[in-house]
mmCIF file of C-alpha atoms in Angstrom:
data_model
loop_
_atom_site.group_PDB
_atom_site.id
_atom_site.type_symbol
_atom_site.label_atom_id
_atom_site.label_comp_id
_atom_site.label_asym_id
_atom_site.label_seq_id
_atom_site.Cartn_x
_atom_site.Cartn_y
_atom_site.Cartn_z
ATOM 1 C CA UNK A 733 0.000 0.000 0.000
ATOM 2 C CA UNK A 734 1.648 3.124 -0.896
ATOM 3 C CA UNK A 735 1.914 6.576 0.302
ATOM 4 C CA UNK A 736 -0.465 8.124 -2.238
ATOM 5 C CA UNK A 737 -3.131 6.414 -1.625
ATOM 6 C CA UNK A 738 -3.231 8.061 1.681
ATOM 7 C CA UNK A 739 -3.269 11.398 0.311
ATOM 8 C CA UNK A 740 0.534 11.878 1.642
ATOM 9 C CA UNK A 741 2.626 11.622 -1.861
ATOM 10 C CA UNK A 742 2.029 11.798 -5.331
ATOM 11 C CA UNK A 743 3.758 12.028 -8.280
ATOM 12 C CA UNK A 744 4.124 15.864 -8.161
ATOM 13 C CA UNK A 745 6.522 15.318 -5.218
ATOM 14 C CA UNK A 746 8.800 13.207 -7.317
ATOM 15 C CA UNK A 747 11.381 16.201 -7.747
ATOM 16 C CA UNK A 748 11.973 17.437 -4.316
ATOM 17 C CA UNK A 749 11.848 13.767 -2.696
ATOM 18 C CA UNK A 750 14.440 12.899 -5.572
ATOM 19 C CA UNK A 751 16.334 16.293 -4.027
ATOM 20 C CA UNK A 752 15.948 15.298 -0.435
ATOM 21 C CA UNK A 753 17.332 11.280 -1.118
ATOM 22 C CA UNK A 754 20.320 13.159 -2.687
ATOM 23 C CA UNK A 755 20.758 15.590 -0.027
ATOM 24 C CA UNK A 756 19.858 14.210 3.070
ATOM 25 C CA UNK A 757 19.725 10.638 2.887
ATOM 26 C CA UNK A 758 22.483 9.438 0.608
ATOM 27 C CA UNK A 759 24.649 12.114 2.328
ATOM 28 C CA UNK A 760 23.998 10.677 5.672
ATOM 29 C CA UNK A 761 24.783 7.442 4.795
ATOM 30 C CA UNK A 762 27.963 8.730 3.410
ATOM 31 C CA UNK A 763 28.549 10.438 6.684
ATOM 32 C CA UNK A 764 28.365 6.966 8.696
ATOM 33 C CA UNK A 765 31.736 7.349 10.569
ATOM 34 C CA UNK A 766 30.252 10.998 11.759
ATOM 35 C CA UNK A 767 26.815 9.142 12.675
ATOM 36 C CA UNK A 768 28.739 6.885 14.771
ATOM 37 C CA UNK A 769 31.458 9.198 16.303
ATOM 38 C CA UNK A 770 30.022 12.626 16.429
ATOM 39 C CA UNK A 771 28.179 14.081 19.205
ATOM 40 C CA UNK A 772 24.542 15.580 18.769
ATOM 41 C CA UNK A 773 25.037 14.033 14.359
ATOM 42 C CA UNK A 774 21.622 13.263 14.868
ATOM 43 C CA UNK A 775 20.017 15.926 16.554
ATOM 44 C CA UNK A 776 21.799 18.475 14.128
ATOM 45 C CA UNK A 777 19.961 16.377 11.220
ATOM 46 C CA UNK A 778 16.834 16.658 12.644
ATOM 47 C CA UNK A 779 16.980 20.280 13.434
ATOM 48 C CA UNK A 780 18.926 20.972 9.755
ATOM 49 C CA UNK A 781 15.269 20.085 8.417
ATOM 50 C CA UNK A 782 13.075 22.604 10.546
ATOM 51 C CA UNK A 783 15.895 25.144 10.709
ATOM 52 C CA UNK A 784 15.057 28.561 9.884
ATOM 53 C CA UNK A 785 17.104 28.722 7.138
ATOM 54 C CA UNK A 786 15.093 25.588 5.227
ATOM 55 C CA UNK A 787 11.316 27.778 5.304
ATOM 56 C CA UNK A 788 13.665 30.834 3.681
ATOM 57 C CA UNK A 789 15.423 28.316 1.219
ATOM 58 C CA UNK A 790 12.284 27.624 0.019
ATOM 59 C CA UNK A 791 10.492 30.417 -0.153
ATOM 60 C CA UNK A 792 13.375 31.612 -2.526
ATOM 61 C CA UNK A 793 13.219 28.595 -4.517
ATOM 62 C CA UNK A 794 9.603 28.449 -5.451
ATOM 63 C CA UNK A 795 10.224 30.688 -8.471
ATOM 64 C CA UNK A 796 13.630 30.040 -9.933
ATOM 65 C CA UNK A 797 15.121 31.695 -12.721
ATOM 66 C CA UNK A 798 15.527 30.326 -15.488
ATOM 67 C CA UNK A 799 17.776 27.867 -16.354
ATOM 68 C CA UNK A 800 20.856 29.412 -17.758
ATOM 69 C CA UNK A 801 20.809 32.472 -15.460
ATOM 70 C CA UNK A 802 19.617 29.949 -12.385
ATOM 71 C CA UNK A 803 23.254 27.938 -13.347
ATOM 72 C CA UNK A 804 25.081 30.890 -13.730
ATOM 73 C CA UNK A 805 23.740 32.455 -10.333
ATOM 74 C CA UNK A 806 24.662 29.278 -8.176
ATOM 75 C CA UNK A 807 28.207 29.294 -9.595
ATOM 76 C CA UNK A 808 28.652 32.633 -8.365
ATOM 77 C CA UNK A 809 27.511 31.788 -5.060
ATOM 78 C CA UNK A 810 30.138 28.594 -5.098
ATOM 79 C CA UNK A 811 33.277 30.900 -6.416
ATOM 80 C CA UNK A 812 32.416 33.931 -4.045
ATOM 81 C CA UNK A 813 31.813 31.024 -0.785
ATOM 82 C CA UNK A 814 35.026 29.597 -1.615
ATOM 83 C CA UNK A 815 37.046 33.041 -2.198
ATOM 84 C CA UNK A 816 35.270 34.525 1.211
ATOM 85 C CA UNK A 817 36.189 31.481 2.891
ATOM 86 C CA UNK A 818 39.820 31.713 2.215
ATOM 87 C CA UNK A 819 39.904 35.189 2.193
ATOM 88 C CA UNK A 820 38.771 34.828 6.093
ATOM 89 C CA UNK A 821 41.465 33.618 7.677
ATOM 90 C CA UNK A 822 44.052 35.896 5.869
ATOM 91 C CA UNK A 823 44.559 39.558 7.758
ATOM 92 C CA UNK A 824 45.605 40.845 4.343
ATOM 93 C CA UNK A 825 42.933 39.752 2.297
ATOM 94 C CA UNK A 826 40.389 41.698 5.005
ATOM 95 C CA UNK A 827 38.851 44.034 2.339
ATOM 96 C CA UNK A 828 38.793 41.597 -0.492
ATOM 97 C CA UNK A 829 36.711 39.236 2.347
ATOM 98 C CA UNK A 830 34.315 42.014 2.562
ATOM 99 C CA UNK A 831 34.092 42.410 -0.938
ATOM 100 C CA UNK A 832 33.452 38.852 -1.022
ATOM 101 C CA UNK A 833 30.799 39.003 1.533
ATOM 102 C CA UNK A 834 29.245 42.401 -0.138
ATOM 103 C CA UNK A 835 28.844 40.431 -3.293
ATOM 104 C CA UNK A 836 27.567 37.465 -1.943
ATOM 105 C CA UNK A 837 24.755 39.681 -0.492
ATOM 106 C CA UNK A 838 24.319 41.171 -3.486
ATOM 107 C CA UNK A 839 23.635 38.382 -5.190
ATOM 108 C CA UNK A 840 21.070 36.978 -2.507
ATOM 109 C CA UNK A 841 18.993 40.078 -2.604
ATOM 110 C CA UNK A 842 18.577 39.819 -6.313
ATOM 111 C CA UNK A 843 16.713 36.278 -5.434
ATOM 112 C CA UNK A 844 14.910 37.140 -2.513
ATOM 113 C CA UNK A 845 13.738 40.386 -4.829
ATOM 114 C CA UNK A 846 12.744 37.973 -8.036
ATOM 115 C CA UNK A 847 11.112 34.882 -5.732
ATOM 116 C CA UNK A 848 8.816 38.060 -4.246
ATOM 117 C CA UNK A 849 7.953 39.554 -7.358
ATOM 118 C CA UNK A 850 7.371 36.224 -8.667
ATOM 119 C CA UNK A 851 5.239 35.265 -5.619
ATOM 120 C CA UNK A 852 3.072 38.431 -5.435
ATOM 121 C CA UNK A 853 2.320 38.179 -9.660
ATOM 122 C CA UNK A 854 1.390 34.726 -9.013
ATOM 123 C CA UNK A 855 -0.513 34.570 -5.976
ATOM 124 C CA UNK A 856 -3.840 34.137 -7.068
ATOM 125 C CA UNK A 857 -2.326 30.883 -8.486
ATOM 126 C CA UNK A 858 -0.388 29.227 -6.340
ATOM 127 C CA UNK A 859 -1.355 26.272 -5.008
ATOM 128 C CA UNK A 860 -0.557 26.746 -1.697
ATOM 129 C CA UNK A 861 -1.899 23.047 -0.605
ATOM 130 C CA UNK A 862 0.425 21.741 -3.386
ATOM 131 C CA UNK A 863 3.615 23.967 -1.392
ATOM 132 C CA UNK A 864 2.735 22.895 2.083
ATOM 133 C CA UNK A 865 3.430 19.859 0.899
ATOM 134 C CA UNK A 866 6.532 20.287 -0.954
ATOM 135 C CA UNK A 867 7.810 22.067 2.656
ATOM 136 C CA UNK A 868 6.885 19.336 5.060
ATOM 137 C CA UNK A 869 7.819 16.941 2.249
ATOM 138 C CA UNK A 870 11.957 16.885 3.965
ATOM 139 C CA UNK A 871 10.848 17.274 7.303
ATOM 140 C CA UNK A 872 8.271 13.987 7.506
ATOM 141 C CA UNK A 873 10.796 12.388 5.497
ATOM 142 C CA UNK A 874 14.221 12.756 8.136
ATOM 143 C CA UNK A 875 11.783 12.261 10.338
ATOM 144 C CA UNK A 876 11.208 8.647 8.740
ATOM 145 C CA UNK A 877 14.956 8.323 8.148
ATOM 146 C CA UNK A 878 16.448 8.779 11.382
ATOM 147 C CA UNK A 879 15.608 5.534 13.410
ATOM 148 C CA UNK A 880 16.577 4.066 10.346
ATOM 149 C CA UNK A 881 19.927 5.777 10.198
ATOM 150 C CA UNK A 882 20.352 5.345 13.688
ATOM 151 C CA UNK A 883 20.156 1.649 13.556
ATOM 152 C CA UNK A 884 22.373 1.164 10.544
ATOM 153 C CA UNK A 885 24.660 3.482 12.722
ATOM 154 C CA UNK A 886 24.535 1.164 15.539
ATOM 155 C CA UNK A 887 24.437 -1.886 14.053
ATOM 156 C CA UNK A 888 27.993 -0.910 11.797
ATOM 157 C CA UNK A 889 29.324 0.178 15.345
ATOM 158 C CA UNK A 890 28.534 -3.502 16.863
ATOM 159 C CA UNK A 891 29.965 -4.935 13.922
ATOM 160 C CA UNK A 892 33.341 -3.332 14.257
ATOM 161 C CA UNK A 893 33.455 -3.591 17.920
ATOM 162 C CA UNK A 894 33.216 -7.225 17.495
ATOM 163 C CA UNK A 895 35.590 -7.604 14.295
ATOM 164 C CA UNK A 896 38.219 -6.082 16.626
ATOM 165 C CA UNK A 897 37.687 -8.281 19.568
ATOM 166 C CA UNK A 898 37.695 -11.308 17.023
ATOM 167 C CA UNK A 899 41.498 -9.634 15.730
ATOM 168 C CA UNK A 900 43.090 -9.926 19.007
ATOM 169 C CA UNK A 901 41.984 -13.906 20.055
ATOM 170 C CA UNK A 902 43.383 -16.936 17.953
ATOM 171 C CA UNK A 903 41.749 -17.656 14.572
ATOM 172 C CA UNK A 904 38.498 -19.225 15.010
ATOM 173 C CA UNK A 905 37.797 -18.081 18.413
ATOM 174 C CA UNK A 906 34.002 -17.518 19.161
ATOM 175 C CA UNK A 907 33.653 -14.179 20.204
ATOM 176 C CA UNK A 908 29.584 -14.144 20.676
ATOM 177 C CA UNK A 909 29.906 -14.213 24.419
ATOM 178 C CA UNK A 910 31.979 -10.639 24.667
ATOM 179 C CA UNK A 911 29.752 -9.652 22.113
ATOM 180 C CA UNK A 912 26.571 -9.971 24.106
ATOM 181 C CA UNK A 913 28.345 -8.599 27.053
ATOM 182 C CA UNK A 914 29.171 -5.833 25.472
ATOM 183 C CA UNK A 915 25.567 -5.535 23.837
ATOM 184 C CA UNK A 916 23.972 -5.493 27.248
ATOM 185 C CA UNK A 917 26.352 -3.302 28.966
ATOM 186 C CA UNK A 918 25.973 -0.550 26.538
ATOM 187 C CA UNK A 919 22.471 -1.212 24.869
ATOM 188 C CA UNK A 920 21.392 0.967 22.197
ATOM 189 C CA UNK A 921 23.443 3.877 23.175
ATOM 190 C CA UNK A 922 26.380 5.107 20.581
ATOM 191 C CA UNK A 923 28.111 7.076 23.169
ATOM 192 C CA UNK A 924 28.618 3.997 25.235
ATOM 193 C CA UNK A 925 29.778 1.909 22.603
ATOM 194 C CA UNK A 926 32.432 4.266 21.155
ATOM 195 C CA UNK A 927 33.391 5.297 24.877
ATOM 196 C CA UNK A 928 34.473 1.235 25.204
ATOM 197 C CA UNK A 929 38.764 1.456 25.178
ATOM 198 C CA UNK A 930 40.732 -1.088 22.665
ATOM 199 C CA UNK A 931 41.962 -2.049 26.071
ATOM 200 C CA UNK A 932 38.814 -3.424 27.499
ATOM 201 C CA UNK A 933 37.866 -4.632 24.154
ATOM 202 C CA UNK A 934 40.712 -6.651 24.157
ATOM 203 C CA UNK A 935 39.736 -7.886 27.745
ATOM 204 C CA UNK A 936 36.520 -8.919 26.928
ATOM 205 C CA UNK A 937 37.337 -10.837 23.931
ATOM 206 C CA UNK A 938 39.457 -13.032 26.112
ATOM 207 C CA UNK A 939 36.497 -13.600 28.736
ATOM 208 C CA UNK A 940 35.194 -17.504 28.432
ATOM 209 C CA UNK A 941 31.605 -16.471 29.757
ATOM 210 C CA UNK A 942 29.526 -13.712 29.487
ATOM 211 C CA UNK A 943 29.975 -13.168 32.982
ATOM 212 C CA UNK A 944 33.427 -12.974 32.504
ATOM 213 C CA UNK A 945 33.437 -10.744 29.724
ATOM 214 C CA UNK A 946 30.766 -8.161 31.979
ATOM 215 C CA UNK A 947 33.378 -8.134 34.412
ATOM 216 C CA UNK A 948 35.898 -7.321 31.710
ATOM 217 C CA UNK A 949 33.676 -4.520 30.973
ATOM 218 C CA UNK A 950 33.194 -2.955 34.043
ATOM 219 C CA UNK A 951 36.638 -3.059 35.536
ATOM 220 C CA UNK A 952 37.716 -1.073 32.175
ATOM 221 C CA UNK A 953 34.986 1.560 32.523
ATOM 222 C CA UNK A 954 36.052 1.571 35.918
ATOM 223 C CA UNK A 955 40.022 2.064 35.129
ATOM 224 C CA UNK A 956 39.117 4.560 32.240
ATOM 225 C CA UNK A 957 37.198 6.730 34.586
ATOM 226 C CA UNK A 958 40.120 6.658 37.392
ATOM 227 C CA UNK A 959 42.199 7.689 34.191
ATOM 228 C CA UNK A 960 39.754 10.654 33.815
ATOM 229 C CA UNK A 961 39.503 11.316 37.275
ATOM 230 C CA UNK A 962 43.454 11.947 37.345
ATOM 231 C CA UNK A 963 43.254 14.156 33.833
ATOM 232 C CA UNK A 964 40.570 15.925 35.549
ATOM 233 C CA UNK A 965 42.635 16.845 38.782
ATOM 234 C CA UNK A 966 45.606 17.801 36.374
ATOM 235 C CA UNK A 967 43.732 20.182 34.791
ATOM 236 C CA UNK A 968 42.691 21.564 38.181
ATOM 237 C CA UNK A 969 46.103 21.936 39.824
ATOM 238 C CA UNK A 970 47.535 23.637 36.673
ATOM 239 C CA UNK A 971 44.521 25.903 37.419
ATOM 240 C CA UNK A 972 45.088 26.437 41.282
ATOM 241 C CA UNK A 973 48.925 26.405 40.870
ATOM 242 C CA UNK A 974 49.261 29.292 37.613
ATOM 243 C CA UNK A 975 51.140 32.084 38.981
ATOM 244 C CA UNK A 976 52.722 30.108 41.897
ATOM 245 C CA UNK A 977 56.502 30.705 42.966
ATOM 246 C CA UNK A 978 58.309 27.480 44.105
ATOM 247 C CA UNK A 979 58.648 23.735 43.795
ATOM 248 C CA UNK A 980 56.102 20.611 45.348
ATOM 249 C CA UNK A 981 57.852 18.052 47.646
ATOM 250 C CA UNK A 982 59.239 16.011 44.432
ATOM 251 C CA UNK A 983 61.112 19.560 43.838
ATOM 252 C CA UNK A 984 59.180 20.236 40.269
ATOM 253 C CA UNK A 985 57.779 23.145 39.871
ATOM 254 C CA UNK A 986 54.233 24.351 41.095
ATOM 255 C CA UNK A 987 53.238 26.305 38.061
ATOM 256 C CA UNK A 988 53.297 23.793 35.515
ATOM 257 C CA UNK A 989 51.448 25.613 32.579
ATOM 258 C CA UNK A 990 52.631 24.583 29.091
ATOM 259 C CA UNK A 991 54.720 22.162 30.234
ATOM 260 C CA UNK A 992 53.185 18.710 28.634
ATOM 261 C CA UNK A 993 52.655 21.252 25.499
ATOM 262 C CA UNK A 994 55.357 22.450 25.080
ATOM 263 C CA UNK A 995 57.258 18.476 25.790
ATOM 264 C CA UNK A 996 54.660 17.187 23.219
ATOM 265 C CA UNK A 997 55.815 19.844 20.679
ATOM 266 C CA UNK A 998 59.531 19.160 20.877
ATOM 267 C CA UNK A 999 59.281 15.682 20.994
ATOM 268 C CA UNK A 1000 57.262 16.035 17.957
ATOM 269 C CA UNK A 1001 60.276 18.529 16.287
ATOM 270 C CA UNK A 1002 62.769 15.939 17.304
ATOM 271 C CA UNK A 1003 60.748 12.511 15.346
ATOM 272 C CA UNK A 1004 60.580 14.861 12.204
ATOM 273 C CA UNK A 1005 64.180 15.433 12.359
ATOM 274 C CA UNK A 1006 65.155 11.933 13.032
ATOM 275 C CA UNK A 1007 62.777 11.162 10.281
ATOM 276 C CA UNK A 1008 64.435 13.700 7.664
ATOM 277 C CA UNK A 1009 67.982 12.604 8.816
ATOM 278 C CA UNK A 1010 67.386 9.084 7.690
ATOM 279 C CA UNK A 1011 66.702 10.050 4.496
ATOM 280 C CA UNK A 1012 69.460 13.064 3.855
ATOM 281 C CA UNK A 1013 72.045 12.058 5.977
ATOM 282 C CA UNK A 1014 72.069 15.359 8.176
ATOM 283 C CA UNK A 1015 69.468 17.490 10.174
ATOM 284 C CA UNK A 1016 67.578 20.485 8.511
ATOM 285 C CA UNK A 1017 68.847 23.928 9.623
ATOM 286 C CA UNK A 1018 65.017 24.613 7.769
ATOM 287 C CA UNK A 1019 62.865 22.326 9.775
ATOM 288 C CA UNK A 1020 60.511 24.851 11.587
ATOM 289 C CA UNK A 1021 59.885 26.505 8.852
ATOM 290 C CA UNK A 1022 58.750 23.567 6.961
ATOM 291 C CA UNK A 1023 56.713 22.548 9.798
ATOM 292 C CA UNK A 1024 55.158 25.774 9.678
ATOM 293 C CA UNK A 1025 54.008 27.265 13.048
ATOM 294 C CA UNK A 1026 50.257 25.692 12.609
ATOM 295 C CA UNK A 1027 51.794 22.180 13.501
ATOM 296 C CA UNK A 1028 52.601 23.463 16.382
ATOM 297 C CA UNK A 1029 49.775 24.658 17.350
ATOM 298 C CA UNK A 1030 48.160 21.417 16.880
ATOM 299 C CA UNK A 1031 50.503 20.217 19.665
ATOM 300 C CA UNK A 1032 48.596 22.541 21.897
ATOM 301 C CA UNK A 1033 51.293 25.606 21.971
ATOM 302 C CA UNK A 1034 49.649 28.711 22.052
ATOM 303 C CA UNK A 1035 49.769 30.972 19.267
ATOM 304 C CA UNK A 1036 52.978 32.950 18.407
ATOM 305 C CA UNK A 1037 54.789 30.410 20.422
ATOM 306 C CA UNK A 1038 58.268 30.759 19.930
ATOM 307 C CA UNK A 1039 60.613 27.720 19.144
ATOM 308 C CA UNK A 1040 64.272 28.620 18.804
ATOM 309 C CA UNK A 1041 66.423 25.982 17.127
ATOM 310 C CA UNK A 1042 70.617 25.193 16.359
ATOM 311 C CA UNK A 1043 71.767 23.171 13.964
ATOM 312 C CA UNK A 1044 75.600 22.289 13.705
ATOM 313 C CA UNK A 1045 76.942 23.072 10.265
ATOM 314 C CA UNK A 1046 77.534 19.285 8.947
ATOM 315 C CA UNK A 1047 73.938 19.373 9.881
ATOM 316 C CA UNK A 1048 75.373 16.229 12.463
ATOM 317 C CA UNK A 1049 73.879 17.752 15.622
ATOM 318 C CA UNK A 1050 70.690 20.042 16.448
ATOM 319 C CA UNK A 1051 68.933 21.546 19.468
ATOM 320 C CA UNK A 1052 66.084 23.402 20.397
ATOM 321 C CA UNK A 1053 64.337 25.245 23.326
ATOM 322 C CA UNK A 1054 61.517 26.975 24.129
ATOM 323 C CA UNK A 1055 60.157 29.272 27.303
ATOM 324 C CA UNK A 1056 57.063 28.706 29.131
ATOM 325 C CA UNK A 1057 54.881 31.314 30.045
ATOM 326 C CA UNK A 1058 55.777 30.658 33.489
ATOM 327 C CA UNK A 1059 59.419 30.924 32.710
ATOM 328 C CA UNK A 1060 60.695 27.262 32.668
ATOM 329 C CA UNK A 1061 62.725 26.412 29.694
ATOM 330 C CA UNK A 1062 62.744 22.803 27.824
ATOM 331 C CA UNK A 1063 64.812 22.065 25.422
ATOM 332 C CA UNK A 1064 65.495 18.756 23.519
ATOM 333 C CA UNK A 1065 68.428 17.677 20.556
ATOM 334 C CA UNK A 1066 70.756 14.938 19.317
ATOM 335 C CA UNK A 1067 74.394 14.864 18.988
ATOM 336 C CA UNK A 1068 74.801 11.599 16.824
ATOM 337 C CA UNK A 1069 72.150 10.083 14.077
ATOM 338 C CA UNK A 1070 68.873 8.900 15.239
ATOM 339 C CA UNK A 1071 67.698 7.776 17.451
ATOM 340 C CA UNK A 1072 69.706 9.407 19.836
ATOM 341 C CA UNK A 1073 67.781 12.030 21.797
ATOM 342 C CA UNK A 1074 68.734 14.470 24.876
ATOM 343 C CA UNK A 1075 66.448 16.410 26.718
ATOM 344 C CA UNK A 1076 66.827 19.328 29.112
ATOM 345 C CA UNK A 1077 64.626 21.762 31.626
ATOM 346 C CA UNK A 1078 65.365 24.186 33.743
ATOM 347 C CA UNK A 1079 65.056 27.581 34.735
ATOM 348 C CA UNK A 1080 67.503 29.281 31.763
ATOM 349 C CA UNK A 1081 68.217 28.074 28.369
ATOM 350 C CA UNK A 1082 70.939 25.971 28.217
ATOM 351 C CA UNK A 1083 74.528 27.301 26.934
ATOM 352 C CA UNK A 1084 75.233 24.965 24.366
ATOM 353 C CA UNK A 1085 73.964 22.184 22.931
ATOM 354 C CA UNK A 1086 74.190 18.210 24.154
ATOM 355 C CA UNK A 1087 77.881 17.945 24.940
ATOM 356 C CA UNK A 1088 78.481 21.457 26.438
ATOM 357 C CA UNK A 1089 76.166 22.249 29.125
ATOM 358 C CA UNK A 1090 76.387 19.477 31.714
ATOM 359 C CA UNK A 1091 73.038 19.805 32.609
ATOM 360 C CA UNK A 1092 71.804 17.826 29.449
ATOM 361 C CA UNK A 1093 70.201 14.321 30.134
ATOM 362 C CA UNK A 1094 70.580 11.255 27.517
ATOM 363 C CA UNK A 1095 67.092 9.854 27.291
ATOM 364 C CA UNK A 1096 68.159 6.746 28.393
ATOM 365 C CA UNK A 1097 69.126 7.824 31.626
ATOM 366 C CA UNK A 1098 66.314 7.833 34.144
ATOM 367 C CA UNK A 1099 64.741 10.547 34.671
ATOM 368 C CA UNK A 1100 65.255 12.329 38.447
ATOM 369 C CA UNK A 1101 62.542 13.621 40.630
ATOM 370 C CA UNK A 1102 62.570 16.814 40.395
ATOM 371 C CA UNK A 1103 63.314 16.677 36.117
ATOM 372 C CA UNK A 1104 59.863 17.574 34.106
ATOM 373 C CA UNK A 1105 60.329 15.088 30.916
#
């Protein structure tokens, strides 16, 4: 029994449902790794088809132009999005943004000005039964879509969940138990499935009962929320501690702001160098600037964060340092080919590289108490 004979579709509706299967449906299901992974995916679908914008969208598309100019009109609105988009993050390209943005304007007042001429010379016409439809048309149909969506979401989730737990037991292994387990510990809920480590994953899998494996489960949600618990109280004492003078009773410092950053950053500088090195037989005296300061920003560094690197002349040996903003220098280097590494923190920048100040430490030596690496 189909939807027309309920008064709901007809063939009239054959070009926007076409539009919607293109646009919402075949997108979503091109989106799957967002569906399962991204927070609020499907509330922000739902909402994208009541949105504001939608009931304006179509009020300006109810009398297009025609053809030709209606293909020549959407163009410009691609070029000028993608020139005001890059234009945006560019200082120097400020006015030309504006331009962009003027144009783009422009060009959207010369629709919303044709759609209500159009409108008001064809109102006695319109077929406003015929419209309502054509608006709730996408909205009754995401509504539709979504459990479906959602359970193809799930269901793909499940299925890799348990593919992994079947790659880390022997070949052949049954692996319906930890399934199930994990089935009734997290139920229909995404978030609890994709919050489930590799860790207790590979727990579970090796569970010989269900009971086994639910025990598996729950001592890794357990250990992942002491692990979150810690971050947490991190976070806190770098908040409580900023601005404090002095060291803690393992002699490190009390204001530790920047410091894993600013470690994660040159450790990152010192695998790209090791990395280069293998291949050209020396270290760059260019590497920062072919990291570019973005990738260092990735690391967490705030920006205009200032690395200042050394490289020997053979390109044999390298260092580099950086200052916290509490003060606290770290620095990090090699004086032989990868993978040798030396690492250094304290409350100046060091007077030479590995080899001259003393106060250098070979990663291979253990690191003291009161050290920050």
């Amino acid at each position: 029994m189909g939807l027309n004979q309920f008064g709901v579709w007809d063939a009239k509706l054959i070009t926007p449902t076409i539009v919607w299967f293109i646009t919402v449906a075949l997108v979503s299901l091109f989106r799957l790794r967002r569906a399962q992974t991204q927070p609020h995916f499907f509330r922000n679908l739902a909402l994208g088809a009541i949105a504001a914008p939608v009931a304006v969208q179509f009020v300006l598309d109810m009398y297009p132009f025609e053809l030709s100019t209606e293909l020549v009109l959407q163009a410009g609105f691609v070029v000028l999005g993608i020139l005001s988009g890059f234009s945006a993050g560019n200082p120097e390209y400020h006015r030309a943004h504006q331009v962009f943005n003027a144009m783009i304007v422009f060009l959207a007042l010369v629709v919303a000005l044709h759609s209500a001429f159009e409108i008001a010379a064809q109102w006695s016409r319109i077929d406003f039964l015929m419209e309502a439809r054509k608006f709730a048309l996408p909205i009754g149909m995401t509504a539709a879509f979504l459990p479906f969506m959602y359970a193809f979401a799930l269901y793909a989730t499940y299925e890799t969940a348990a593919f992994r737990m079947r790659a880390t037991v022997p070949v052949g292994t049954s692996v319906w138990k930890p399934a199930l387990a994990l089935a009734l510990r997290t139920g229909l809920s995404l978030p609890k499935l994709n919050g489930v480590t590799p860790r207790t994953r590979f727990d579970m899998a090796r569970a010989t009962t269900v009971a086994g494996a639910l025990k598996a489960f729950d001592e890794g949600q357990a250990a992942e929320a002491a692990i979150l618990q810690e971050e947490a109280v991190k976070k806190q004492r770098l908040v409580d501690n900023a601005g404090l003078q002095g060291r803690d009773d393992a002699g490190k410092q009390l204001d530790q702001r920047e410091f894993a950053e600013t470690r994660n950053a040159l450790s990152y500088l010192h695998l790209c160098h090791a990395g280069h090195y293998r291949q050209r037989g020396r270290y760059r005296d260019d590497m920062l600037d072919l990291l570019g300061a973005d990738t260092f920003a990735k690391k967490g560094l705030p920006e205009g964060a200032v690395i200042t690197m050394h490289v020997a002349d053979d390109g044999q040996q390298w260092w580099a340092w950086r200052r916290t903003v509490t003060g606290w220098v770290f620095a990090i280097g090699a004086s032989e080919a990868p993978s040798d590494r030396w690492e250094y923190d304290g409350p100046s920048v060091p007077s030479g590289g590995p080899g001259i100040d003393p106060n250098w430490r070979h990663f291979m030596v253990p690191v003291e108490r009161h050290q920050h690496w």
